[in-house]
mmCIF file of C-alpha atoms in Angstrom:
data_model
loop_
_atom_site.group_PDB
_atom_site.id
_atom_site.type_symbol
_atom_site.label_atom_id
_atom_site.label_comp_id
_atom_site.label_asym_id
_atom_site.label_seq_id
_atom_site.Cartn_x
_atom_site.Cartn_y
_atom_site.Cartn_z
ATOM 1 C CA MET S 7 0.000 0.000 0.000
ATOM 2 C CA HIS S 8 1.425 3.370 -1.045
ATOM 3 C CA THR S 9 0.939 6.181 1.449
ATOM 4 C CA ILE S 10 1.186 9.928 0.968
ATOM 5 C CA GLU S 11 4.564 11.194 2.091
ATOM 6 C CA SER S 12 4.500 14.965 1.586
ATOM 7 C CA PHE S 13 2.687 17.907 0.049
ATOM 8 C CA GLU S 14 3.645 21.345 -1.256
ATOM 9 C CA THR S 15 1.567 24.375 -2.197
ATOM 10 C CA TYR S 16 2.204 27.534 -4.185
ATOM 11 C CA VAL S 17 0.257 30.244 -6.005
ATOM 12 C CA LEU S 18 0.740 31.205 -9.648
ATOM 13 C CA ARG S 19 -0.618 34.586 -10.718
ATOM 14 C CA ILE S 20 -0.690 34.433 -14.503
ATOM 15 C CA PRO S 21 -1.880 36.766 -17.283
ATOM 16 C CA PHE S 22 -5.315 36.051 -18.685
ATOM 17 C CA THR S 23 -6.060 35.739 -22.402
ATOM 18 C CA PRO S 24 -6.303 39.353 -23.702
ATOM 19 C CA SER S 25 -9.045 38.546 -26.241
ATOM 20 C CA SER S 26 -11.307 37.365 -23.409
ATOM 21 C CA ALA S 27 -10.324 39.772 -20.625
ATOM 22 C CA ASP S 28 -12.826 42.341 -19.391
ATOM 23 C CA TYR S 29 -10.059 44.870 -18.653
ATOM 24 C CA ASP S 30 -6.425 45.509 -19.521
ATOM 25 C CA GLY S 31 -3.856 43.606 -17.492
ATOM 26 C CA ALA S 32 -6.283 40.971 -16.208
ATOM 27 C CA MET S 33 -4.576 38.257 -14.131
ATOM 28 C CA HIS S 34 -5.820 34.956 -12.777
ATOM 29 C CA GLU S 35 -4.574 32.964 -9.814
ATOM 30 C CA LEU S 36 -4.008 29.239 -9.537
ATOM 31 C CA MET S 37 -3.408 27.700 -6.121
ATOM 32 C CA VAL S 38 -1.345 24.589 -6.822
ATOM 33 C CA VAL S 39 -1.001 21.494 -4.636
ATOM 34 C CA GLU S 40 1.639 18.816 -5.250
ATOM 35 C CA VAL S 41 1.338 15.523 -3.356
ATOM 36 C CA ALA S 42 4.101 12.886 -3.339
ATOM 37 C CA ALA S 43 4.124 9.104 -2.821
ATOM 38 C CA ALA S 44 6.029 6.104 -4.179
ATOM 39 C CA GLY S 45 8.399 8.275 -6.186
ATOM 40 C CA GLU S 46 5.540 10.016 -8.029
ATOM 41 C CA THR S 47 4.009 13.461 -7.659
ATOM 42 C CA GLY S 48 0.384 14.342 -8.252
ATOM 43 C CA LEU S 49 -0.477 17.912 -9.209
ATOM 44 C CA GLY S 50 -3.750 19.671 -8.538
ATOM 45 C CA TYR S 51 -4.867 23.258 -8.740
ATOM 46 C CA CYS S 52 -7.848 25.534 -8.310
ATOM 47 C CA PHE S 53 -8.794 28.583 -10.327
ATOM 48 C CA ILE S 54 -9.483 31.712 -8.300
ATOM 49 C CA THR S 55 -9.627 34.529 -10.920
ATOM 50 C CA ASP S 56 -8.271 38.005 -10.336
ATOM 51 C CA VAL S 57 -9.060 38.593 -6.655
ATOM 52 C CA THR S 58 -5.710 37.726 -4.990
ATOM 53 C CA ALA S 59 -7.447 35.115 -2.814
ATOM 54 C CA GLY S 60 -5.016 32.340 -3.619
ATOM 55 C CA ALA S 61 -3.080 32.971 -0.409
ATOM 56 C CA SER S 62 -6.124 32.303 1.782
ATOM 57 C CA VAL S 63 -6.881 29.024 0.014
ATOM 58 C CA LYS S 64 -3.234 28.055 0.282
ATOM 59 C CA ARG S 65 -3.314 28.768 4.018
ATOM 60 C CA LEU S 66 -6.291 26.432 4.459
ATOM 61 C CA VAL S 67 -4.382 23.608 2.774
ATOM 62 C CA ASP S 68 -1.107 24.346 4.578
ATOM 63 C CA ASP S 69 -2.613 24.588 8.052
ATOM 64 C CA LEU S 70 -5.545 22.175 8.009
ATOM 65 C CA LEU S 71 -6.151 19.905 5.043
ATOM 66 C CA GLY S 72 -2.628 19.207 3.830
ATOM 67 C CA PRO S 73 -1.113 17.815 7.058
ATOM 68 C CA ARG S 74 -4.022 15.351 7.328
ATOM 69 C CA LEU S 75 -2.955 13.779 4.016
ATOM 70 C CA ILE S 76 0.333 12.455 5.351
ATOM 71 C CA GLY S 77 0.245 8.692 5.905
ATOM 72 C CA GLN S 78 -3.068 8.150 4.112
ATOM 73 C CA SER S 79 -3.344 5.667 1.259
ATOM 74 C CA VAL S 80 -3.179 7.002 -2.280
ATOM 75 C CA ARG S 81 -6.154 4.724 -2.972
ATOM 76 C CA ASP S 82 -8.434 6.600 -0.580
ATOM 77 C CA VAL S 83 -9.157 9.569 -2.830
ATOM 78 C CA GLU S 84 -12.931 9.500 -2.318
ATOM 79 C CA ARG S 85 -12.544 8.952 1.445
ATOM 80 C CA ILE S 86 -10.209 11.939 1.704
ATOM 81 C CA PHE S 87 -12.657 14.040 -0.307
ATOM 82 C CA THR S 88 -15.505 13.042 2.022
ATOM 83 C CA ASP S 89 -13.422 13.729 5.131
ATOM 84 C CA ASN S 90 -12.347 17.145 3.857
ATOM 85 C CA THR S 91 -15.922 18.033 2.997
ATOM 86 C CA ALA S 92 -17.170 17.027 6.440
ATOM 87 C CA LEU S 93 -14.312 18.827 8.168
ATOM 88 C CA THR S 94 -15.077 22.144 6.466
ATOM 89 C CA HIS S 95 -18.844 21.966 5.991
ATOM 90 C CA ARG S 96 -19.522 24.792 8.456
ATOM 91 C CA MET S 97 -17.589 27.078 6.128
ATOM 92 C CA GLY S 98 -20.384 26.712 3.585
ATOM 93 C CA GLU S 99 -19.522 26.368 -0.088
ATOM 94 C CA GLY S 100 -16.724 28.908 -0.341
ATOM 95 C CA HIS S 101 -12.975 28.880 -0.538
ATOM 96 C CA ASN S 102 -12.908 25.538 1.262
ATOM 97 C CA ARG S 103 -14.265 23.973 -1.934
ATOM 98 C CA PHE S 104 -11.365 25.422 -3.912
ATOM 99 C CA ALA S 105 -8.895 23.876 -1.466
ATOM 100 C CA ILE S 106 -10.715 20.533 -1.563
ATOM 101 C CA ALA S 107 -10.710 20.646 -5.374
ATOM 102 C CA ALA S 108 -6.966 21.230 -5.655
ATOM 103 C CA ILE S 109 -6.227 18.332 -3.293
ATOM 104 C CA ASP S 110 -8.689 16.002 -5.007
ATOM 105 C CA ILE S 111 -7.264 16.723 -8.459
ATOM 106 C CA ALA S 112 -3.740 16.146 -7.153
ATOM 107 C CA LEU S 113 -4.740 12.823 -5.602
ATOM 108 C CA TRP S 114 -6.445 11.576 -8.759
ATOM 109 C CA ASP S 115 -3.347 12.543 -10.706
ATOM 110 C CA LEU S 116 -1.086 10.795 -8.186
ATOM 111 C CA ARG S 117 -3.105 7.571 -8.108
ATOM 112 C CA SER S 118 -3.326 7.464 -11.894
ATOM 113 C CA ARG S 119 0.400 8.059 -12.288
ATOM 114 C CA ILE S 120 1.267 5.296 -9.824
ATOM 115 C CA ASP S 121 -1.014 2.961 -11.775
ATOM 116 C CA GLY S 122 0.478 4.097 -15.089
ATOM 117 C CA LEU S 123 -2.946 5.127 -16.399
ATOM 118 C CA PRO S 124 -4.249 8.299 -18.040
ATOM 119 C CA LEU S 125 -6.757 9.990 -15.759
ATOM 120 C CA ALA S 126 -9.489 9.371 -18.332
ATOM 121 C CA LYS S 127 -8.787 5.638 -18.178
ATOM 122 C CA ALA S 128 -8.894 5.703 -14.371
ATOM 123 C CA LEU S 129 -12.321 7.377 -14.592
ATOM 124 C CA GLY S 130 -13.711 4.813 -17.056
ATOM 125 C CA GLN S 131 -12.754 6.241 -20.437
ATOM 126 C CA LEU S 132 -15.359 5.723 -23.183
ATOM 127 C CA VAL S 133 -13.889 7.616 -26.158
ATOM 128 C CA ASP S 134 -10.463 8.662 -27.422
ATOM 129 C CA SER S 135 -11.435 12.205 -28.383
ATOM 130 C CA VAL S 136 -14.201 14.717 -27.685
ATOM 131 C CA PRO S 137 -15.657 17.525 -29.851
ATOM 132 C CA VAL S 138 -14.660 21.062 -28.891
ATOM 133 C CA TYR S 139 -15.917 24.588 -29.414
ATOM 134 C CA GLY S 140 -13.656 27.619 -29.504
ATOM 135 C CA SER S 141 -13.623 29.975 -26.541
ATOM 136 C CA GLY S 142 -11.394 32.778 -25.313
ATOM 137 C CA LYS S 143 -11.246 34.811 -28.526
ATOM 138 C CA ALA S 144 -14.662 36.422 -28.393
ATOM 139 C CA GLY S 145 -14.664 38.853 -25.491
ATOM 140 C CA ASN S 146 -17.009 41.786 -24.955
ATOM 141 C CA ARG S 147 -14.223 44.328 -25.539
ATOM 142 C CA LEU S 148 -13.324 43.126 -29.035
ATOM 143 C CA SER S 149 -14.461 45.185 -31.989
ATOM 144 C CA THR S 150 -17.056 43.542 -34.191
ATOM 145 C CA ASP S 151 -14.460 43.157 -36.954
ATOM 146 C CA ASP S 152 -12.037 41.378 -34.602
ATOM 147 C CA LEU S 153 -14.829 39.234 -33.205
ATOM 148 C CA VAL S 154 -15.815 38.112 -36.689
ATOM 149 C CA ARG S 155 -12.214 37.458 -37.739
ATOM 150 C CA LEU S 156 -11.340 35.400 -34.662
ATOM 151 C CA SER S 157 -14.595 33.456 -34.766
ATOM 152 C CA ALA S 158 -14.036 32.627 -38.425
ATOM 153 C CA GLY S 159 -10.614 31.319 -37.438
ATOM 154 C CA TYR S 160 -12.258 28.683 -35.256
ATOM 155 C CA ALA S 161 -14.408 27.602 -38.181
ATOM 156 C CA GLU S 162 -11.339 27.330 -40.407
ATOM 157 C CA GLU S 163 -9.692 25.098 -37.795
ATOM 158 C CA GLY S 164 -12.645 22.724 -37.991
ATOM 159 C CA LEU S 165 -14.016 23.320 -34.487
ATOM 160 C CA ALA S 166 -17.673 22.546 -33.874
ATOM 161 C CA GLY S 167 -18.575 26.003 -32.629
ATOM 162 C CA VAL S 168 -17.556 29.295 -31.080
ATOM 163 C CA LYS S 169 -18.632 30.991 -27.854
ATOM 164 C CA ILE S 170 -19.264 34.725 -27.854
ATOM 165 C CA ARG S 171 -19.415 36.843 -24.708
ATOM 166 C CA VAL S 172 -22.516 39.024 -24.413
ATOM 167 C CA GLY S 173 -24.230 41.088 -21.746
ATOM 168 C CA LEU S 174 -22.128 44.227 -21.374
ATOM 169 C CA GLU S 175 -23.882 46.001 -24.264
ATOM 170 C CA PRO S 176 -27.110 44.079 -24.846
ATOM 171 C CA THR S 177 -28.363 46.565 -27.437
ATOM 172 C CA GLU S 178 -25.382 45.735 -29.665
ATOM 173 C CA ASP S 179 -24.865 42.057 -28.853
ATOM 174 C CA HIS S 180 -27.361 40.675 -31.336
ATOM 175 C CA ARG S 181 -25.763 42.696 -34.154
ATOM 176 C CA ARG S 182 -22.304 41.395 -33.267
ATOM 177 C CA VAL S 183 -23.537 37.807 -33.167
ATOM 178 C CA ALA S 184 -25.418 38.298 -36.449
ATOM 179 C CA ALA S 185 -22.199 39.527 -38.061
ATOM 180 C CA VAL S 186 -20.419 36.360 -36.952
ATOM 181 C CA ARG S 187 -23.255 34.191 -38.277
ATOM 182 C CA ALA S 188 -23.142 35.965 -41.636
ATOM 183 C CA GLU S 189 -19.406 35.290 -41.901
ATOM 184 C CA VAL S 190 -19.237 31.660 -40.756
ATOM 185 C CA GLY S 191 -22.426 30.367 -42.341
ATOM 186 C CA ASP S 192 -24.985 27.957 -40.928
ATOM 187 C CA ASP S 193 -22.806 25.000 -40.001
ATOM 188 C CA LEU S 194 -20.802 26.472 -37.095
ATOM 189 C CA LEU S 195 -22.527 26.371 -33.715
ATOM 190 C CA ILE S 196 -22.652 29.698 -31.885
ATOM 191 C CA MET S 197 -22.871 29.735 -28.109
ATOM 192 C CA CYS S 198 -23.466 32.977 -26.160
ATOM 193 C CA ASP S 199 -22.334 33.611 -22.578
ATOM 194 C CA ALA S 200 -23.752 36.507 -20.526
ATOM 195 C CA ASN S 201 -21.801 35.739 -17.322
ATOM 196 C CA GLU S 202 -24.910 36.347 -15.149
ATOM 197 C CA ARG S 203 -25.084 40.009 -16.216
ATOM 198 C CA LEU S 204 -28.773 40.190 -17.160
ATOM 199 C CA ASP S 205 -32.085 40.293 -15.335
ATOM 200 C CA LEU S 206 -34.989 38.166 -16.537
ATOM 201 C CA PRO S 207 -36.637 40.770 -18.824
ATOM 202 C CA GLY S 208 -33.257 41.653 -20.330
ATOM 203 C CA ALA S 209 -32.363 38.001 -20.866
ATOM 204 C CA LEU S 210 -35.706 37.295 -22.550
ATOM 205 C CA HIS S 211 -35.315 40.299 -24.847
ATOM 206 C CA LEU S 212 -31.712 39.542 -25.774
ATOM 207 C CA GLY S 213 -32.426 35.837 -26.104
ATOM 208 C CA ARG S 214 -35.164 36.484 -28.667
ATOM 209 C CA ARG S 215 -32.815 38.643 -30.731
ATOM 210 C CA LEU S 216 -30.001 36.099 -30.485
ATOM 211 C CA ALA S 217 -32.390 33.396 -31.652
ATOM 212 C CA GLU S 218 -32.494 35.181 -35.017
ATOM 213 C CA SER S 219 -28.870 34.018 -35.434
ATOM 214 C CA ASP S 220 -29.743 30.439 -34.468
ATOM 215 C CA ILE S 221 -27.517 30.240 -31.386
ATOM 216 C CA TYR S 222 -27.047 26.820 -29.828
ATOM 217 C CA TRP S 223 -27.091 27.851 -26.168
ATOM 218 C CA PHE S 224 -27.494 30.868 -23.893
ATOM 219 C CA GLU S 225 -25.029 30.484 -21.027
ATOM 220 C CA GLU S 226 -25.439 32.060 -17.584
ATOM 221 C CA PRO S 227 -28.056 34.557 -18.758
ATOM 222 C CA VAL S 228 -29.153 35.505 -15.210
ATOM 223 C CA ALA S 229 -27.950 35.158 -11.620
ATOM 224 C CA ARG S 230 -27.070 31.536 -10.924
ATOM 225 C CA HIS S 231 -29.281 31.234 -7.806
ATOM 226 C CA ASP S 232 -32.504 32.215 -9.613
ATOM 227 C CA ILE S 233 -33.837 28.809 -10.569
ATOM 228 C CA ARG S 234 -37.273 30.051 -11.645
ATOM 229 C CA ALA S 235 -35.742 32.627 -14.003
ATOM 230 C CA HIS S 236 -33.787 29.861 -15.704
ATOM 231 C CA GLU S 237 -36.976 27.804 -16.025
ATOM 232 C CA ILE S 238 -38.870 30.712 -17.609
ATOM 233 C CA LEU S 239 -36.049 31.278 -20.096
ATOM 234 C CA GLY S 240 -36.087 27.590 -20.981
ATOM 235 C CA GLU S 241 -39.834 27.721 -21.544
ATOM 236 C CA ARG S 242 -39.853 30.859 -23.700
ATOM 237 C CA LEU S 243 -36.606 30.729 -25.680
ATOM 238 C CA PRO S 244 -35.725 28.218 -28.400
ATOM 239 C CA MET S 245 -32.059 27.689 -27.509
ATOM 240 C CA ALA S 246 -30.670 25.592 -24.651
ATOM 241 C CA ILE S 247 -30.139 27.388 -21.325
ATOM 242 C CA THR S 248 -26.850 26.406 -19.726
ATOM 243 C CA GLY S 249 -24.824 27.226 -16.627
ATOM 244 C CA GLY S 250 -23.199 25.980 -13.463
ATOM 245 C CA GLU S 251 -19.603 27.165 -13.636
ATOM 246 C CA HIS S 252 -19.999 28.984 -10.309
ATOM 247 C CA HIS S 253 -21.654 26.132 -8.444
ATOM 248 C CA CYS S 254 -19.394 24.741 -5.728
ATOM 249 C CA ALA S 255 -20.987 21.316 -5.123
ATOM 250 C CA ALA S 256 -22.856 18.671 -7.095
ATOM 251 C CA ALA S 257 -25.874 19.150 -4.827
ATOM 252 C CA GLU S 258 -26.236 22.708 -6.112
ATOM 253 C CA PHE S 259 -26.996 21.295 -9.574
ATOM 254 C CA VAL S 260 -29.847 19.051 -8.427
ATOM 255 C CA PRO S 261 -32.628 21.715 -8.494
ATOM 256 C CA TYR S 262 -31.549 22.709 -12.002
ATOM 257 C CA THR S 263 -31.871 19.213 -13.484
ATOM 258 C CA HIS S 264 -35.671 19.272 -13.786
ATOM 259 C CA SER S 265 -36.262 22.167 -16.196
ATOM 260 C CA ALA S 266 -33.896 25.034 -15.385
ATOM 261 C CA LEU S 267 -30.799 23.945 -17.351
ATOM 262 C CA GLN S 268 -30.465 21.743 -20.399
ATOM 263 C CA ILE S 269 -26.663 21.528 -20.255
ATOM 264 C CA LEU S 270 -24.630 21.436 -17.026
ATOM 265 C CA GLN S 271 -21.306 23.291 -16.965
ATOM 266 C CA PRO S 272 -19.333 22.584 -13.794
ATOM 267 C CA ASN S 273 -15.693 23.504 -13.283
ATOM 268 C CA ALA S 274 -13.688 20.825 -11.458
ATOM 269 C CA CYS S 275 -11.460 23.495 -9.919
ATOM 270 C CA MET S 276 -14.469 25.151 -8.285
ATOM 271 C CA VAL S 277 -16.951 22.349 -7.686
ATOM 272 C CA GLY S 278 -14.666 20.245 -5.490
ATOM 273 C CA GLY S 279 -12.386 18.356 -7.878
ATOM 274 C CA ILE S 280 -12.587 15.250 -10.041
ATOM 275 C CA THR S 281 -14.615 13.279 -7.497
ATOM 276 C CA GLU S 282 -17.375 15.886 -7.460
ATOM 277 C CA ILE S 283 -17.436 16.822 -11.133
ATOM 278 C CA MET S 284 -17.972 13.158 -12.004
ATOM 279 C CA ARG S 285 -21.077 13.251 -9.794
ATOM 280 C CA VAL S 286 -22.350 16.165 -11.868
ATOM 281 C CA ALA S 287 -21.630 14.175 -15.025
ATOM 282 C CA ARG S 288 -23.712 11.315 -13.622
ATOM 283 C CA LEU S 289 -26.546 13.740 -12.798
ATOM 284 C CA ALA S 290 -26.538 14.825 -16.422
ATOM 285 C CA GLU S 291 -26.577 11.211 -17.582
ATOM 286 C CA LEU S 292 -29.486 10.271 -15.317
ATOM 287 C CA HIS S 293 -31.586 13.281 -16.325
ATOM 288 C CA GLY S 294 -30.846 13.149 -20.043
ATOM 289 C CA LEU S 295 -29.031 16.482 -19.961
ATOM 290 C CA GLY S 296 -25.919 17.691 -21.719
ATOM 291 C CA PHE S 297 -22.569 18.088 -19.977
ATOM 292 C CA ALA S 298 -20.023 20.706 -21.068
ATOM 293 C CA PRO S 299 -17.445 21.400 -18.337
ATOM 294 C CA HIS S 300 -16.326 24.996 -18.019
ATOM 295 C CA LEU S 301 -12.777 26.127 -18.884
ATOM 296 C CA MET S 302 -9.729 24.018 -17.808
ATOM 297 C CA THR S 303 -9.645 22.207 -21.159
ATOM 298 C CA GLU S 304 -6.509 20.206 -20.403
ATOM 299 C CA LEU S 305 -8.080 18.726 -17.269
ATOM 300 C CA HIS S 306 -11.684 18.405 -18.377
ATOM 301 C CA VAL S 307 -10.843 16.425 -21.509
ATOM 302 C CA HIS S 308 -10.341 13.413 -19.215
ATOM 303 C CA VAL S 309 -13.715 13.953 -17.557
ATOM 304 C CA ALA S 310 -15.580 14.541 -20.819
ATOM 305 C CA ALA S 311 -14.156 11.305 -22.216
ATOM 306 C CA ALA S 312 -15.555 9.300 -19.303
ATOM 307 C CA THR S 313 -19.265 10.154 -19.506
ATOM 308 C CA THR S 314 -22.049 9.493 -21.998
ATOM 309 C CA SER S 315 -23.542 12.927 -21.246
ATOM 310 C CA SER S 316 -20.653 14.934 -22.730
ATOM 311 C CA SER S 317 -21.833 17.542 -25.256
ATOM 312 C CA TYR S 318 -18.900 19.771 -26.165
ATOM 313 C CA LEU S 319 -15.621 20.546 -24.469
ATOM 314 C CA GLU S 320 -14.711 24.204 -24.071
ATOM 315 C CA TYR S 321 -11.426 24.746 -25.885
ATOM 316 C CA PHE S 322 -10.013 27.680 -23.919
ATOM 317 C CA PRO S 323 -6.303 26.848 -23.592
ATOM 318 C CA PHE S 324 -5.339 29.814 -21.430
ATOM 319 C CA LEU S 325 -2.913 27.542 -19.574
ATOM 320 C CA GLU S 326 -1.115 26.585 -22.784
ATOM 321 C CA PRO S 327 1.750 29.125 -22.475
ATOM 322 C CA PHE S 328 2.502 27.885 -18.954
ATOM 323 C CA ILE S 329 2.460 24.074 -19.262
ATOM 324 C CA THR S 330 4.845 21.551 -20.759
ATOM 325 C CA GLU S 331 2.405 19.562 -22.955
ATOM 326 C CA PRO S 332 -0.446 21.489 -24.598
ATOM 327 C CA LEU S 333 -3.594 19.607 -25.544
ATOM 328 C CA LYS S 334 -3.704 18.274 -29.108
ATOM 329 C CA LEU S 335 -6.600 18.802 -31.521
ATOM 330 C CA ASP S 336 -7.482 16.601 -34.465
ATOM 331 C CA GLY S 337 -10.299 17.527 -36.826
ATOM 332 C CA GLY S 338 -12.134 19.705 -34.336
ATOM 333 C CA ARG S 339 -11.795 17.174 -31.519
ATOM 334 C CA ALA S 340 -9.552 17.176 -28.464
ATOM 335 C CA VAL S 341 -7.395 14.071 -28.268
ATOM 336 C CA VAL S 342 -7.427 12.440 -24.832
ATOM 337 C CA PRO S 343 -3.830 12.277 -23.531
ATOM 338 C CA THR S 344 -2.405 8.792 -23.184
ATOM 339 C CA GLY S 345 0.327 9.453 -20.625
ATOM 340 C CA PRO S 346 -0.129 8.712 -16.909
ATOM 341 C CA GLY S 347 -2.251 11.083 -14.823
ATOM 342 C CA HIS S 348 -3.837 14.196 -16.290
ATOM 343 C CA GLY S 349 -0.554 15.250 -17.911
ATOM 344 C CA ILE S 350 -0.555 18.858 -16.720
ATOM 345 C CA ARG S 351 2.784 20.214 -15.515
ATOM 346 C CA PHE S 352 3.780 23.850 -15.251
ATOM 347 C CA THR S 353 7.032 24.811 -16.901
ATOM 348 C CA PRO S 354 9.977 25.810 -14.677
ATOM 349 C CA ASP S 355 9.885 29.245 -16.315
ATOM 350 C CA ALA S 356 6.203 29.730 -15.455
ATOM 351 C CA ILE S 357 6.807 28.749 -11.835
ATOM 352 C CA GLU S 358 9.822 31.015 -11.519
ATOM 353 C CA ARG S 359 8.185 33.987 -13.214
ATOM 354 C CA TRP S 360 4.627 33.877 -11.904
ATOM 355 C CA ARG S 361 4.878 32.263 -8.483
ATOM 356 C CA THR S 362 3.759 34.659 -5.735
ATOM 357 C CA HIS S 363 3.619 32.484 -2.600
#
């Protein structure tokens, strides 16, 4: 039996993709956990965006959750997840979930590496590649000309679709999306993401205008906690209503599985890790819903390959400049890595340049 011998944490504060940033100089933080056993190291991380909160999540791991890992079996990933959840449940669903996620991802990586298996295989891999849509080159601050040019680039690469950010200027959004549709033709899927910026009347109005461009889904149109608003949008608009990237537990998705969301979009780095995001995938399977995990393409490709509910993988490789092995695409599909673990490792240069704690 292999037992966990040590852990290390650090924070990387890295530049965000300019074509998706809402302001100049946007940065995002990753709190990284590395766990060692049997001569292998598992790497996990959580995504905290530009609020400099990585240090507080790191402190929770360093002082409470990390020391409890030492001496535990690398096989007990789900038990450790359950223990960590119980230990911090009075903290609600906040930064404790980020800490739990980073540890859980690291442990899945460690166990898979010791077994010599890709993470997808350890999760019950069903396919060798998954379809992707382009994301990260369609921000609100882009000019319409740039938006059209970058979106057309995704079509030329053979991707299934493109996601366009909306919501900052609703009166112009439908014109921008229409310009993209006119350029790329009818075959490319167009997804629109409002990042919870709209109220119900505004979302209904914008959704009707976006429907003229035959968009595939309307993502996070309203505040995530307003279940009834999501249901009304699903009843009155022709496109799928999607969301869930800000949910911090699988249980938070349950009320949305009846009629509020048609596609679930969890983020493993926020929802609690691999253990918890697979529960969301199973919810989608059991309710006949789609599953399209948010961001973290290099990690989520393993998850998407291990569920029958997978719709499309978000191809937003903002980590690509900072890791040793970028994800490979083939004909508009992401190829599931075949090396042990999830395959994500930050380059020495990235660690040296962007490490803050």
